[in-house]
């Protein structure tokens, strides 16, 4: 099939409210003259998100990375943090910037989240927490992780950047562990352009986090902690309030795109769908496939290039592995032989274009481009084989 619409299919598109709705809110902000530092938009967004996420406590931040960084700081963690190499750099950079050491644990091949059966062997006297990631919105094995944490007295923090508003076994995903971070970056399902949040169990952390994101101030003339500036401003909060109204419909549309992909990718040899949760459990954040080179006949990189040549943008989420960052080369847990699944899967994953406005016939056409490629390469392999035999 020839791909000839002439337009580039992007990986994602931010959810945008109408300019008129935003203008209305901006007028309110302008009239108030209050543009950051816990304004009324911020207060309203905090209330709405606490409700939406089913959270006991919530704190908003100017991005997810600083939310996570300050969340770890608020928990007074020390020494080593057991985490996953298969994530966005921000997860482990939040560990770094707290002066803590990541200990990489391999992932399990079904969900690509941290493998709980490998965690216990990594616990030492220095371990203070487990930082796990709900990769692509696939929930971690939360019960098993909690069991290990309870046994060794460890905190559990989740990077939930991909799991906005999803439930797991009937409970909001942010109810698991001590703390969960959400990212509101433009590429995430819900966005405030840039932004993030922590939801947490211990209400005593609320004051501490409020201080940490505001230079460690506890009053106009009192500095009690080594904080940062990580406040969400009023324009970001206004954006959030308008975008939040659109999330339900966006999830509905993405569910349809997902159905289309599921249907037309199902029988392509060597393609496995890694984001298969449905309904309230699916985050509808990414649509990711695994390419098995032996079955498909070409590698993930080949598929990525082939799609790019057809103006279809894809991303190798998450490549490279965080354990391959040069400053971790000395860590025993970062060695490739210690992380066989992560190192196997990192060269096989591919995120496809995914957003509500993606037309269903375009989603179908993307599948057909992949199917064509697969049948071409497998036919070529067949002919080569026959040539060798003959
Ligand atoms: C997006 C993302 C982050 C970073 O969030 P920002 O809001 O962009 O700082 C952290 N972890 C994961 C897994 C992410 O996908």
mmCIF file of C-alpha atoms and ligand atoms in Angstrom:
data_model
loop_
_atom_site.group_PDB
_atom_site.id
_atom_site.type_symbol
_atom_site.label_atom_id
_atom_site.label_comp_id
_atom_site.label_asym_id
_atom_site.label_seq_id
_atom_site.Cartn_x
_atom_site.Cartn_y
_atom_site.Cartn_z
ATOM 1 C CA UNK A 1 0.000 0.000 0.000
ATOM 2 C CA UNK A 2 1.237 3.474 -0.838
ATOM 3 C CA UNK A 3 1.063 6.021 1.940
ATOM 4 C CA UNK A 4 0.241 9.243 0.135
ATOM 5 C CA UNK A 5 -1.722 11.617 2.317
ATOM 6 C CA UNK A 6 1.356 13.874 2.334
ATOM 7 C CA UNK A 7 1.007 14.789 5.991
ATOM 8 C CA UNK A 8 3.192 13.732 8.872
ATOM 9 C CA UNK A 9 1.503 11.585 11.498
ATOM 10 C CA UNK A 10 2.903 12.748 14.814
ATOM 11 C CA UNK A 11 3.426 10.535 17.824
ATOM 12 C CA UNK A 12 1.056 12.561 19.959
ATOM 13 C CA UNK A 13 -0.873 15.811 20.133
ATOM 14 C CA UNK A 14 -1.472 17.767 23.320
ATOM 15 C CA UNK A 15 -5.022 18.017 24.583
ATOM 16 C CA UNK A 16 -5.915 21.689 24.050
ATOM 17 C CA UNK A 17 -8.945 23.596 25.324
ATOM 18 C CA UNK A 18 -10.511 26.225 23.080
ATOM 19 C CA UNK A 19 -8.732 29.569 23.063
ATOM 20 C CA UNK A 20 -11.990 31.235 24.168
ATOM 21 C CA UNK A 21 -12.265 29.123 27.317
ATOM 22 C CA UNK A 22 -8.661 29.908 28.182
ATOM 23 C CA UNK A 23 -9.144 33.617 27.497
ATOM 24 C CA UNK A 24 -12.012 33.715 29.955
ATOM 25 C CA UNK A 25 -9.850 32.219 32.675
ATOM 26 C CA UNK A 26 -6.908 34.433 31.823
ATOM 27 C CA UNK A 27 -9.153 37.477 32.243
ATOM 28 C CA UNK A 28 -10.014 36.325 35.770
ATOM 29 C CA UNK A 29 -6.338 35.858 36.558
ATOM 30 C CA UNK A 30 -5.364 39.235 35.069
ATOM 31 C CA UNK A 31 -8.083 40.999 37.079
ATOM 32 C CA UNK A 32 -6.893 39.389 40.289
ATOM 33 C CA UNK A 33 -3.297 40.390 39.667
ATOM 34 C CA UNK A 34 -2.291 37.102 41.327
ATOM 35 C CA UNK A 35 -0.353 34.965 38.846
ATOM 36 C CA UNK A 36 1.514 32.400 40.963
ATOM 37 C CA UNK A 37 2.097 31.223 44.593
ATOM 38 C CA UNK A 38 -1.066 29.318 45.532
ATOM 39 C CA UNK A 39 -3.611 31.443 43.698
ATOM 40 C CA UNK A 40 -7.274 30.597 43.296
ATOM 41 C CA UNK A 41 -6.812 28.595 40.053
ATOM 42 C CA UNK A 42 -4.178 26.518 41.830
ATOM 43 C CA UNK A 43 -6.511 25.930 44.775
ATOM 44 C CA UNK A 44 -9.363 24.895 42.515
ATOM 45 C CA UNK A 45 -7.197 22.547 40.445
ATOM 46 C CA UNK A 46 -5.841 20.971 43.610
ATOM 47 C CA UNK A 47 -9.385 20.248 44.851
ATOM 48 C CA UNK A 48 -10.564 18.899 41.500
ATOM 49 C CA UNK A 49 -7.522 16.669 41.031
ATOM 50 C CA UNK A 50 -7.661 15.328 44.565
ATOM 51 C CA UNK A 51 -11.198 14.238 43.827
ATOM 52 C CA UNK A 52 -10.438 12.996 40.303
ATOM 53 C CA UNK A 53 -7.443 10.946 41.426
ATOM 54 C CA UNK A 54 -9.218 9.651 44.535
ATOM 55 C CA UNK A 55 -6.296 10.909 46.619
ATOM 56 C CA UNK A 56 -6.137 11.503 50.350
ATOM 57 C CA UNK A 57 -3.537 14.249 49.926
ATOM 58 C CA UNK A 58 -2.142 16.017 46.896
ATOM 59 C CA UNK A 59 0.509 18.613 46.107
ATOM 60 C CA UNK A 60 0.965 20.301 42.719
ATOM 61 C CA UNK A 61 4.323 21.103 41.109
ATOM 62 C CA UNK A 62 5.632 22.871 38.022
ATOM 63 C CA UNK A 63 6.652 19.534 36.501
ATOM 64 C CA UNK A 64 6.640 15.835 37.326
ATOM 65 C CA UNK A 65 10.396 15.560 37.697
ATOM 66 C CA UNK A 66 10.557 18.129 40.500
ATOM 67 C CA UNK A 67 7.480 16.566 42.093
ATOM 68 C CA UNK A 68 9.309 13.240 42.272
ATOM 69 C CA UNK A 69 12.619 14.796 43.314
ATOM 70 C CA UNK A 70 11.005 16.693 46.199
ATOM 71 C CA UNK A 71 8.786 13.750 47.106
ATOM 72 C CA UNK A 72 11.885 11.608 47.669
ATOM 73 C CA UNK A 73 13.409 14.474 49.665
ATOM 74 C CA UNK A 74 10.289 14.795 51.839
ATOM 75 C CA UNK A 75 10.508 11.105 52.762
ATOM 76 C CA UNK A 76 14.042 11.619 54.153
ATOM 77 C CA UNK A 77 15.400 8.682 52.187
ATOM 78 C CA UNK A 78 18.993 7.589 52.552
ATOM 79 C CA UNK A 79 21.481 5.323 50.792
ATOM 80 C CA UNK A 80 20.117 3.095 48.051
ATOM 81 C CA UNK A 81 16.851 3.121 46.129
ATOM 82 C CA UNK A 82 15.812 0.008 44.233
ATOM 83 C CA UNK A 83 14.412 1.054 40.877
ATOM 84 C CA UNK A 84 13.916 0.052 37.258
ATOM 85 C CA UNK A 85 16.246 0.763 34.347
ATOM 86 C CA UNK A 86 13.283 0.707 31.947
ATOM 87 C CA UNK A 87 11.912 4.236 32.350
ATOM 88 C CA UNK A 88 12.268 7.834 31.304
ATOM 89 C CA UNK A 89 15.525 9.457 32.557
ATOM 90 C CA UNK A 90 13.615 11.658 35.048
ATOM 91 C CA UNK A 91 12.895 8.711 37.356
ATOM 92 C CA UNK A 92 16.525 8.005 38.167
ATOM 93 C CA UNK A 93 17.618 11.619 37.893
ATOM 94 C CA UNK A 94 15.257 12.371 40.797
ATOM 95 C CA UNK A 95 17.242 9.763 42.764
ATOM 96 C CA UNK A 96 20.582 11.284 41.677
ATOM 97 C CA UNK A 97 19.636 14.819 42.675
ATOM 98 C CA UNK A 98 18.837 13.608 46.179
ATOM 99 C CA UNK A 99 22.353 12.249 46.516
ATOM 100 C CA UNK A 100 20.948 8.706 46.592
ATOM 101 C CA UNK A 101 22.206 5.676 44.678
ATOM 102 C CA UNK A 102 19.925 3.795 42.297
ATOM 103 C CA UNK A 103 20.083 0.019 42.423
ATOM 104 C CA UNK A 104 18.704 -1.332 39.169
ATOM 105 C CA UNK A 105 16.342 -4.272 39.250
ATOM 106 C CA UNK A 106 15.328 -6.193 36.131
ATOM 107 C CA UNK A 107 11.811 -5.974 34.686
ATOM 108 C CA UNK A 108 9.286 -8.665 34.013
ATOM 109 C CA UNK A 109 8.540 -9.362 30.354
ATOM 110 C CA UNK A 110 4.745 -9.146 30.437
ATOM 111 C CA UNK A 111 4.224 -5.624 31.817
ATOM 112 C CA UNK A 112 7.802 -4.288 31.571
ATOM 113 C CA UNK A 113 7.497 -3.078 35.180
ATOM 114 C CA UNK A 114 9.978 -3.924 37.960
ATOM 115 C CA UNK A 115 10.124 -7.688 38.637
ATOM 116 C CA UNK A 116 9.174 -8.183 42.302
ATOM 117 C CA UNK A 117 10.817 -11.606 42.379
ATOM 118 C CA UNK A 118 14.186 -9.902 41.776
ATOM 119 C CA UNK A 119 13.847 -7.129 44.349
ATOM 120 C CA UNK A 120 14.636 -8.984 47.559
ATOM 121 C CA UNK A 121 18.105 -10.049 46.448
ATOM 122 C CA UNK A 122 18.998 -6.373 45.985
ATOM 123 C CA UNK A 123 17.983 -5.214 49.476
ATOM 124 C CA UNK A 124 20.957 -4.216 51.661
ATOM 125 C CA UNK A 125 21.451 -2.375 54.941
ATOM 126 C CA UNK A 126 21.548 0.823 52.880
ATOM 127 C CA UNK A 127 18.230 0.347 51.071
ATOM 128 C CA UNK A 128 15.545 2.846 52.089
ATOM 129 C CA UNK A 129 12.934 2.641 49.325
ATOM 130 C CA UNK A 130 11.605 1.070 46.157
ATOM 131 C CA UNK A 131 10.854 3.475 43.318
ATOM 132 C CA UNK A 132 8.783 1.628 40.739
ATOM 133 C CA UNK A 133 7.226 2.849 37.492
ATOM 134 C CA UNK A 134 3.811 1.986 36.064
ATOM 135 C CA UNK A 135 5.386 1.676 32.606
ATOM 136 C CA UNK A 136 2.991 2.663 29.752
ATOM 137 C CA UNK A 137 0.257 2.652 32.402
ATOM 138 C CA UNK A 138 0.767 -1.065 33.117
ATOM 139 C CA UNK A 139 0.370 -1.257 36.899
ATOM 140 C CA UNK A 140 3.299 -2.706 38.829
ATOM 141 C CA UNK A 141 2.784 -5.849 40.897
ATOM 142 C CA UNK A 142 1.706 -3.589 43.754
ATOM 143 C CA UNK A 143 0.823 -6.222 46.354
ATOM 144 C CA UNK A 144 4.069 -8.139 45.961
ATOM 145 C CA UNK A 145 6.102 -4.931 46.092
ATOM 146 C CA UNK A 146 4.303 -3.824 49.260
ATOM 147 C CA UNK A 147 4.966 -7.167 50.910
ATOM 148 C CA UNK A 148 8.706 -6.831 50.377
ATOM 149 C CA UNK A 149 8.629 -3.199 51.536
ATOM 150 C CA UNK A 150 6.810 -4.173 54.734
ATOM 151 C CA UNK A 151 9.238 -6.979 55.431
ATOM 152 C CA UNK A 152 12.273 -4.677 55.218
ATOM 153 C CA UNK A 153 10.699 -1.390 56.357
ATOM 154 C CA UNK A 154 11.095 0.327 52.979
ATOM 155 C CA UNK A 155 9.075 3.186 51.506
ATOM 156 C CA UNK A 156 7.314 2.605 48.181
ATOM 157 C CA UNK A 157 7.113 5.408 45.647
ATOM 158 C CA UNK A 158 5.485 5.060 42.247
ATOM 159 C CA UNK A 159 6.303 7.045 39.148
ATOM 160 C CA UNK A 160 2.768 7.187 37.778
ATOM 161 C CA UNK A 161 3.552 9.605 34.941
ATOM 162 C CA UNK A 162 1.683 7.290 32.545
ATOM 163 C CA UNK A 163 -1.304 6.415 34.701
ATOM 164 C CA UNK A 164 -3.395 9.541 35.062
ATOM 165 C CA UNK A 165 -6.856 8.757 36.380
ATOM 166 C CA UNK A 166 -6.676 4.983 36.072
ATOM 167 C CA UNK A 167 -7.834 2.354 38.502
ATOM 168 C CA UNK A 168 -6.354 -0.997 39.424
ATOM 169 C CA UNK A 169 -8.593 -3.662 40.960
ATOM 170 C CA UNK A 170 -11.208 -0.988 41.604
ATOM 171 C CA UNK A 171 -8.873 1.364 43.474
ATOM 172 C CA UNK A 172 -7.335 4.576 42.151
ATOM 173 C CA UNK A 173 -3.773 3.764 41.115
ATOM 174 C CA UNK A 174 -2.388 6.511 43.385
ATOM 175 C CA UNK A 175 -3.708 4.711 46.474
ATOM 176 C CA UNK A 176 -0.904 2.151 46.319
ATOM 177 C CA UNK A 177 2.412 2.737 48.067
ATOM 178 C CA UNK A 178 3.407 5.773 50.127
ATOM 179 C CA UNK A 179 3.440 8.223 47.259
ATOM 180 C CA UNK A 180 2.692 8.444 43.540
ATOM 181 C CA UNK A 181 3.913 11.043 41.065
ATOM 182 C CA UNK A 182 1.853 12.164 38.075
ATOM 183 C CA UNK A 183 3.247 14.198 35.184
ATOM 184 C CA UNK A 184 1.174 16.878 33.465
ATOM 185 C CA UNK A 185 3.607 17.466 30.625
ATOM 186 C CA UNK A 186 2.106 18.390 27.238
ATOM 187 C CA UNK A 187 2.719 14.848 25.960
ATOM 188 C CA UNK A 188 0.787 13.258 28.797
ATOM 189 C CA UNK A 189 -2.929 12.409 28.667
ATOM 190 C CA UNK A 190 -3.782 15.268 31.035
ATOM 191 C CA UNK A 191 -1.570 18.341 30.775
ATOM 192 C CA UNK A 192 -0.971 21.747 32.311
ATOM 193 C CA UNK A 193 1.610 22.434 29.535
ATOM 194 C CA UNK A 194 4.268 21.563 32.124
ATOM 195 C CA UNK A 195 3.259 20.336 35.537
ATOM 196 C CA UNK A 196 3.010 17.466 37.956
ATOM 197 C CA UNK A 197 1.616 16.242 41.238
ATOM 198 C CA UNK A 198 2.278 13.981 44.168
ATOM 199 C CA UNK A 199 -0.478 12.093 45.902
ATOM 200 C CA UNK A 200 0.458 10.625 49.257
ATOM 201 C CA UNK A 201 -0.853 8.825 52.332
ATOM 202 C CA UNK A 202 0.824 10.652 55.205
ATOM 203 C CA UNK A 203 -0.916 14.007 55.732
ATOM 204 C CA UNK A 204 2.078 15.241 57.711
ATOM 205 C CA UNK A 205 4.007 15.477 54.462
ATOM 206 C CA UNK A 206 1.687 18.203 53.158
ATOM 207 C CA UNK A 207 3.355 21.061 55.034
ATOM 208 C CA UNK A 208 6.799 19.737 54.255
ATOM 209 C CA UNK A 209 6.104 19.504 50.522
ATOM 210 C CA UNK A 210 4.553 22.974 50.490
ATOM 211 C CA UNK A 211 7.747 24.266 52.025
ATOM 212 C CA UNK A 212 10.092 22.229 49.809
ATOM 213 C CA UNK A 213 8.543 23.585 46.592
ATOM 214 C CA UNK A 214 8.810 27.142 47.922
ATOM 215 C CA UNK A 215 12.517 27.526 48.818
ATOM 216 C CA UNK A 216 12.071 25.669 52.096
ATOM 217 C CA UNK A 217 10.205 28.642 53.535
ATOM 218 C CA UNK A 218 7.854 28.006 56.432
ATOM 219 C CA UNK A 219 6.948 31.683 56.865
ATOM 220 C CA UNK A 220 8.015 35.005 55.370
ATOM 221 C CA UNK A 221 11.234 35.035 57.373
ATOM 222 C CA UNK A 222 11.805 31.417 58.216
ATOM 223 C CA UNK A 223 13.691 28.894 56.085
ATOM 224 C CA UNK A 224 13.474 25.400 57.544
ATOM 225 C CA UNK A 225 14.511 23.115 54.672
ATOM 226 C CA UNK A 226 16.798 23.133 51.660
ATOM 227 C CA UNK A 227 14.013 23.558 49.138
ATOM 228 C CA UNK A 228 13.662 24.549 45.517
ATOM 229 C CA UNK A 229 11.276 26.593 43.446
ATOM 230 C CA UNK A 230 8.793 24.102 42.007
ATOM 231 C CA UNK A 231 5.444 25.884 42.141
ATOM 232 C CA UNK A 232 2.692 25.500 39.561
ATOM 233 C CA UNK A 233 1.622 28.965 38.403
ATOM 234 C CA UNK A 234 -1.884 30.294 37.784
ATOM 235 C CA UNK A 235 -1.749 30.038 33.980
ATOM 236 C CA UNK A 236 -0.685 26.386 34.219
ATOM 237 C CA UNK A 237 -3.462 25.734 36.745
ATOM 238 C CA UNK A 238 -6.029 27.464 34.510
ATOM 239 C CA UNK A 239 -4.905 25.267 31.629
ATOM 240 C CA UNK A 240 -5.313 22.222 33.861
ATOM 241 C CA UNK A 241 -8.861 23.170 34.857
ATOM 242 C CA UNK A 242 -9.895 23.441 31.200
ATOM 243 C CA UNK A 243 -8.002 20.347 30.013
ATOM 244 C CA UNK A 244 -9.485 18.263 32.831
ATOM 245 C CA UNK A 245 -12.936 18.779 31.292
ATOM 246 C CA UNK A 246 -11.683 17.169 28.076
ATOM 247 C CA UNK A 247 -10.045 14.057 29.527
ATOM 248 C CA UNK A 248 -13.135 11.868 29.587
ATOM 249 C CA UNK A 249 -13.843 12.384 25.888
ATOM 250 C CA UNK A 250 -10.146 11.993 25.035
ATOM 251 C CA UNK A 251 -10.059 8.627 26.815
ATOM 252 C CA UNK A 252 -13.165 7.548 24.893
ATOM 253 C CA UNK A 253 -11.580 8.497 21.573
ATOM 254 C CA UNK A 254 -8.263 6.870 22.410
ATOM 255 C CA UNK A 255 -10.133 3.698 23.347
ATOM 256 C CA UNK A 256 -11.477 3.619 19.787
ATOM 257 C CA UNK A 257 -8.042 4.183 18.262
ATOM 258 C CA UNK A 258 -6.746 1.394 20.494
ATOM 259 C CA UNK A 259 -9.493 -0.962 19.322
ATOM 260 C CA UNK A 260 -8.573 -0.177 15.731
ATOM 261 C CA UNK A 261 -4.876 -0.878 16.334
ATOM 262 C CA UNK A 262 -5.683 -4.029 18.341
ATOM 263 C CA UNK A 263 -7.827 -5.323 15.504
ATOM 264 C CA UNK A 264 -5.499 -4.636 12.595
ATOM 265 C CA UNK A 265 -2.232 -5.559 14.305
ATOM 266 C CA UNK A 266 -3.547 -8.768 15.865
ATOM 267 C CA UNK A 267 -2.424 -11.246 13.237
ATOM 268 C CA UNK A 268 0.860 -9.700 12.081
ATOM 269 C CA UNK A 269 3.615 -12.226 12.906
ATOM 270 C CA UNK A 270 6.131 -10.954 15.459
ATOM 271 C CA UNK A 271 3.985 -8.071 16.752
ATOM 272 C CA UNK A 272 2.891 -8.137 20.388
ATOM 273 C CA UNK A 273 0.796 -5.413 22.003
ATOM 274 C CA UNK A 274 2.252 -4.255 25.308
ATOM 275 C CA UNK A 275 -0.554 -1.906 26.314
ATOM 276 C CA UNK A 276 -3.545 -4.183 26.491
ATOM 277 C CA UNK A 277 -5.508 -3.004 29.554
ATOM 278 C CA UNK A 278 -9.067 -1.832 28.844
ATOM 279 C CA UNK A 279 -11.631 0.540 30.321
ATOM 280 C CA UNK A 280 -10.866 2.158 33.669
ATOM 281 C CA UNK A 281 -7.643 0.239 33.966
ATOM 282 C CA UNK A 282 -6.111 1.525 30.750
ATOM 283 C CA UNK A 283 -4.341 4.855 30.972
ATOM 284 C CA UNK A 284 -4.675 5.392 27.205
ATOM 285 C CA UNK A 285 -1.305 7.139 27.494
ATOM 286 C CA UNK A 286 0.679 5.165 24.925
ATOM 287 C CA UNK A 287 0.135 2.446 22.402
ATOM 288 C CA UNK A 288 3.272 0.311 22.410
ATOM 289 C CA UNK A 289 4.172 -2.831 20.492
ATOM 290 C CA UNK A 290 7.021 -5.288 20.772
ATOM 291 C CA UNK A 291 8.711 -6.466 17.573
ATOM 292 C CA UNK A 292 10.139 -9.974 17.684
ATOM 293 C CA UNK A 293 12.765 -9.842 14.955
ATOM 294 C CA UNK A 294 12.902 -13.620 14.453
ATOM 295 C CA UNK A 295 9.152 -13.825 13.782
ATOM 296 C CA UNK A 296 8.655 -10.471 12.074
ATOM 297 C CA UNK A 297 11.654 -10.762 9.773
ATOM 298 C CA UNK A 298 13.019 -7.303 10.573
ATOM 299 C CA UNK A 299 14.124 -5.478 13.701
ATOM 300 C CA UNK A 300 12.336 -2.813 15.719
ATOM 301 C CA UNK A 301 14.817 -0.268 14.337
ATOM 302 C CA UNK A 302 13.920 -1.330 10.794
ATOM 303 C CA UNK A 303 10.204 -0.916 11.531
ATOM 304 C CA UNK A 304 10.865 2.481 13.116
ATOM 305 C CA UNK A 305 12.777 3.641 10.012
ATOM 306 C CA UNK A 306 10.242 2.190 7.620
ATOM 307 C CA UNK A 307 7.419 4.039 9.363
ATOM 308 C CA UNK A 308 9.436 7.270 9.463
ATOM 309 C CA UNK A 309 9.969 6.986 5.716
ATOM 310 C CA UNK A 310 6.193 6.865 5.430
ATOM 311 C CA UNK A 311 5.917 10.052 7.543
ATOM 312 C CA UNK A 312 4.641 8.053 10.525
ATOM 313 C CA UNK A 313 6.463 9.140 13.681
ATOM 314 C CA UNK A 314 7.241 6.529 16.324
ATOM 315 C CA UNK A 315 9.410 6.487 19.446
ATOM 316 C CA UNK A 316 11.610 3.826 21.010
ATOM 317 C CA UNK A 317 10.184 4.224 24.513
ATOM 318 C CA UNK A 318 12.287 3.606 26.631
ATOM 319 C CA UNK A 319 15.614 3.495 24.927
ATOM 320 C CA UNK A 320 18.330 3.849 26.128
ATOM 321 C CA UNK A 321 18.016 2.060 29.442
ATOM 322 C CA UNK A 322 18.802 4.288 32.425
ATOM 323 C CA UNK A 323 21.341 1.667 33.545
ATOM 324 C CA UNK A 324 23.349 2.519 30.416
ATOM 325 C CA UNK A 325 23.878 6.161 31.401
ATOM 326 C CA UNK A 326 27.665 6.699 31.523
ATOM 327 C CA UNK A 327 27.683 7.812 35.153
ATOM 328 C CA UNK A 328 26.265 4.439 36.231
ATOM 329 C CA UNK A 329 28.882 2.339 34.416
ATOM 330 C CA UNK A 330 30.573 1.529 37.751
ATOM 331 C CA UNK A 331 27.404 0.253 39.463
ATOM 332 C CA UNK A 332 27.245 -3.532 39.829
ATOM 333 C CA UNK A 333 23.466 -3.452 39.326
ATOM 334 C CA UNK A 334 23.820 -1.575 36.012
ATOM 335 C CA UNK A 335 25.773 -4.352 34.298
ATOM 336 C CA UNK A 336 23.962 -5.838 31.292
ATOM 337 C CA UNK A 337 24.142 -9.421 32.513
ATOM 338 C CA UNK A 338 22.272 -8.368 35.667
ATOM 339 C CA UNK A 339 19.364 -6.993 33.637
ATOM 340 C CA UNK A 340 18.627 -9.590 30.934
ATOM 341 C CA UNK A 341 14.960 -8.766 30.329
ATOM 342 C CA UNK A 342 15.459 -5.013 30.223
ATOM 343 C CA UNK A 343 18.360 -5.426 27.807
ATOM 344 C CA UNK A 344 16.382 -7.797 25.608
ATOM 345 C CA UNK A 345 13.234 -5.675 25.476
ATOM 346 C CA UNK A 346 14.889 -2.294 25.018
ATOM 347 C CA UNK A 347 15.631 -3.129 21.378
ATOM 348 C CA UNK A 348 12.103 -4.434 20.708
ATOM 349 C CA UNK A 349 9.654 -1.748 21.875
ATOM 350 C CA UNK A 350 7.999 0.869 19.699
ATOM 351 C CA UNK A 351 5.368 3.481 20.588
ATOM 352 C CA UNK A 352 2.928 4.194 17.732
ATOM 353 C CA UNK A 353 1.118 7.499 17.051
ATOM 354 C CA UNK A 354 -1.602 7.810 19.650
ATOM 355 C CA UNK A 355 -4.043 10.622 20.416
ATOM 356 C CA UNK A 356 -7.794 11.123 20.304
ATOM 357 C CA UNK A 357 -7.802 13.074 17.061
ATOM 358 C CA UNK A 358 -6.001 10.316 15.179
ATOM 359 C CA UNK A 359 -8.525 9.256 12.537
ATOM 360 C CA UNK A 360 -9.523 5.612 12.648
ATOM 361 C CA UNK A 361 -8.718 5.060 8.977
ATOM 362 C CA UNK A 362 -5.248 6.508 9.548
ATOM 363 C CA UNK A 363 -4.719 4.110 12.469
ATOM 364 C CA UNK A 364 -5.779 1.292 10.178
ATOM 365 C CA UNK A 365 -3.439 2.513 7.424
ATOM 366 C CA UNK A 366 -0.522 2.582 9.882
ATOM 367 C CA UNK A 367 -1.220 -1.096 10.651
ATOM 368 C CA UNK A 368 -1.307 -1.842 6.936
ATOM 369 C CA UNK A 369 2.084 -0.148 6.406
ATOM 370 C CA UNK A 370 3.485 -2.424 9.133
ATOM 371 C CA UNK A 371 1.761 -5.493 7.658
ATOM 372 C CA UNK A 372 3.108 -4.754 4.164
ATOM 373 C CA UNK A 373 6.602 -4.366 5.520
ATOM 374 C CA UNK A 374 6.346 -7.647 7.381
ATOM 375 C CA UNK A 375 5.120 -9.585 4.365
ATOM 376 C CA UNK A 376 7.779 -7.998 2.127
ATOM 377 C CA UNK A 377 10.651 -8.871 4.453
ATOM 378 C CA UNK A 378 9.377 -12.371 5.150
ATOM 379 C CA UNK A 379 8.945 -12.992 1.417
ATOM 380 C CA UNK A 380 12.476 -11.743 0.773
ATOM 381 C CA UNK A 381 13.751 -14.056 3.508
ATOM 382 C CA UNK A 382 11.829 -16.946 1.949
ATOM 383 C CA UNK A 383 13.361 -16.283 -1.482
ATOM 384 C CA UNK A 384 16.843 -16.032 0.039
ATOM 385 C CA UNK A 385 16.303 -19.331 1.776
ATOM 386 C CA UNK A 386 15.091 -20.992 -1.415
ATOM 387 C CA UNK A 387 18.096 -19.530 -3.270
ATOM 388 C CA UNK A 388 20.456 -20.971 -0.682
ATOM 389 C CA UNK A 389 18.781 -24.354 -0.788
ATOM 390 C CA UNK A 390 18.525 -24.427 -4.578
HETATM 391 C C1 LIG B 1 7.046 12.292 31.521
HETATM 392 C C2 LIG B 1 7.717 11.439 32.521
HETATM 393 C C3 LIG B 1 8.400 11.975 33.628
HETATM 394 C C4 LIG B 1 8.720 13.431 33.736
HETATM 395 O O1 LIG B 1 7.659 14.257 33.917
HETATM 396 P P1 LIG B 1 7.801 15.804 33.569
HETATM 397 O O2 LIG B 1 6.472 16.345 33.986
HETATM 398 O O3 LIG B 1 8.039 15.915 32.100
HETATM 399 O O4 LIG B 1 8.917 16.352 34.366
HETATM 400 C C5 LIG B 1 8.876 11.106 34.594
HETATM 401 N N1 LIG B 1 8.741 9.783 34.484
HETATM 402 C C6 LIG B 1 8.139 9.233 33.421
HETATM 403 C C7 LIG B 1 8.011 7.739 33.366
HETATM 404 C C8 LIG B 1 7.630 10.031 32.395
HETATM 405 O O5 LIG B 1 7.079 9.468 31.313
#
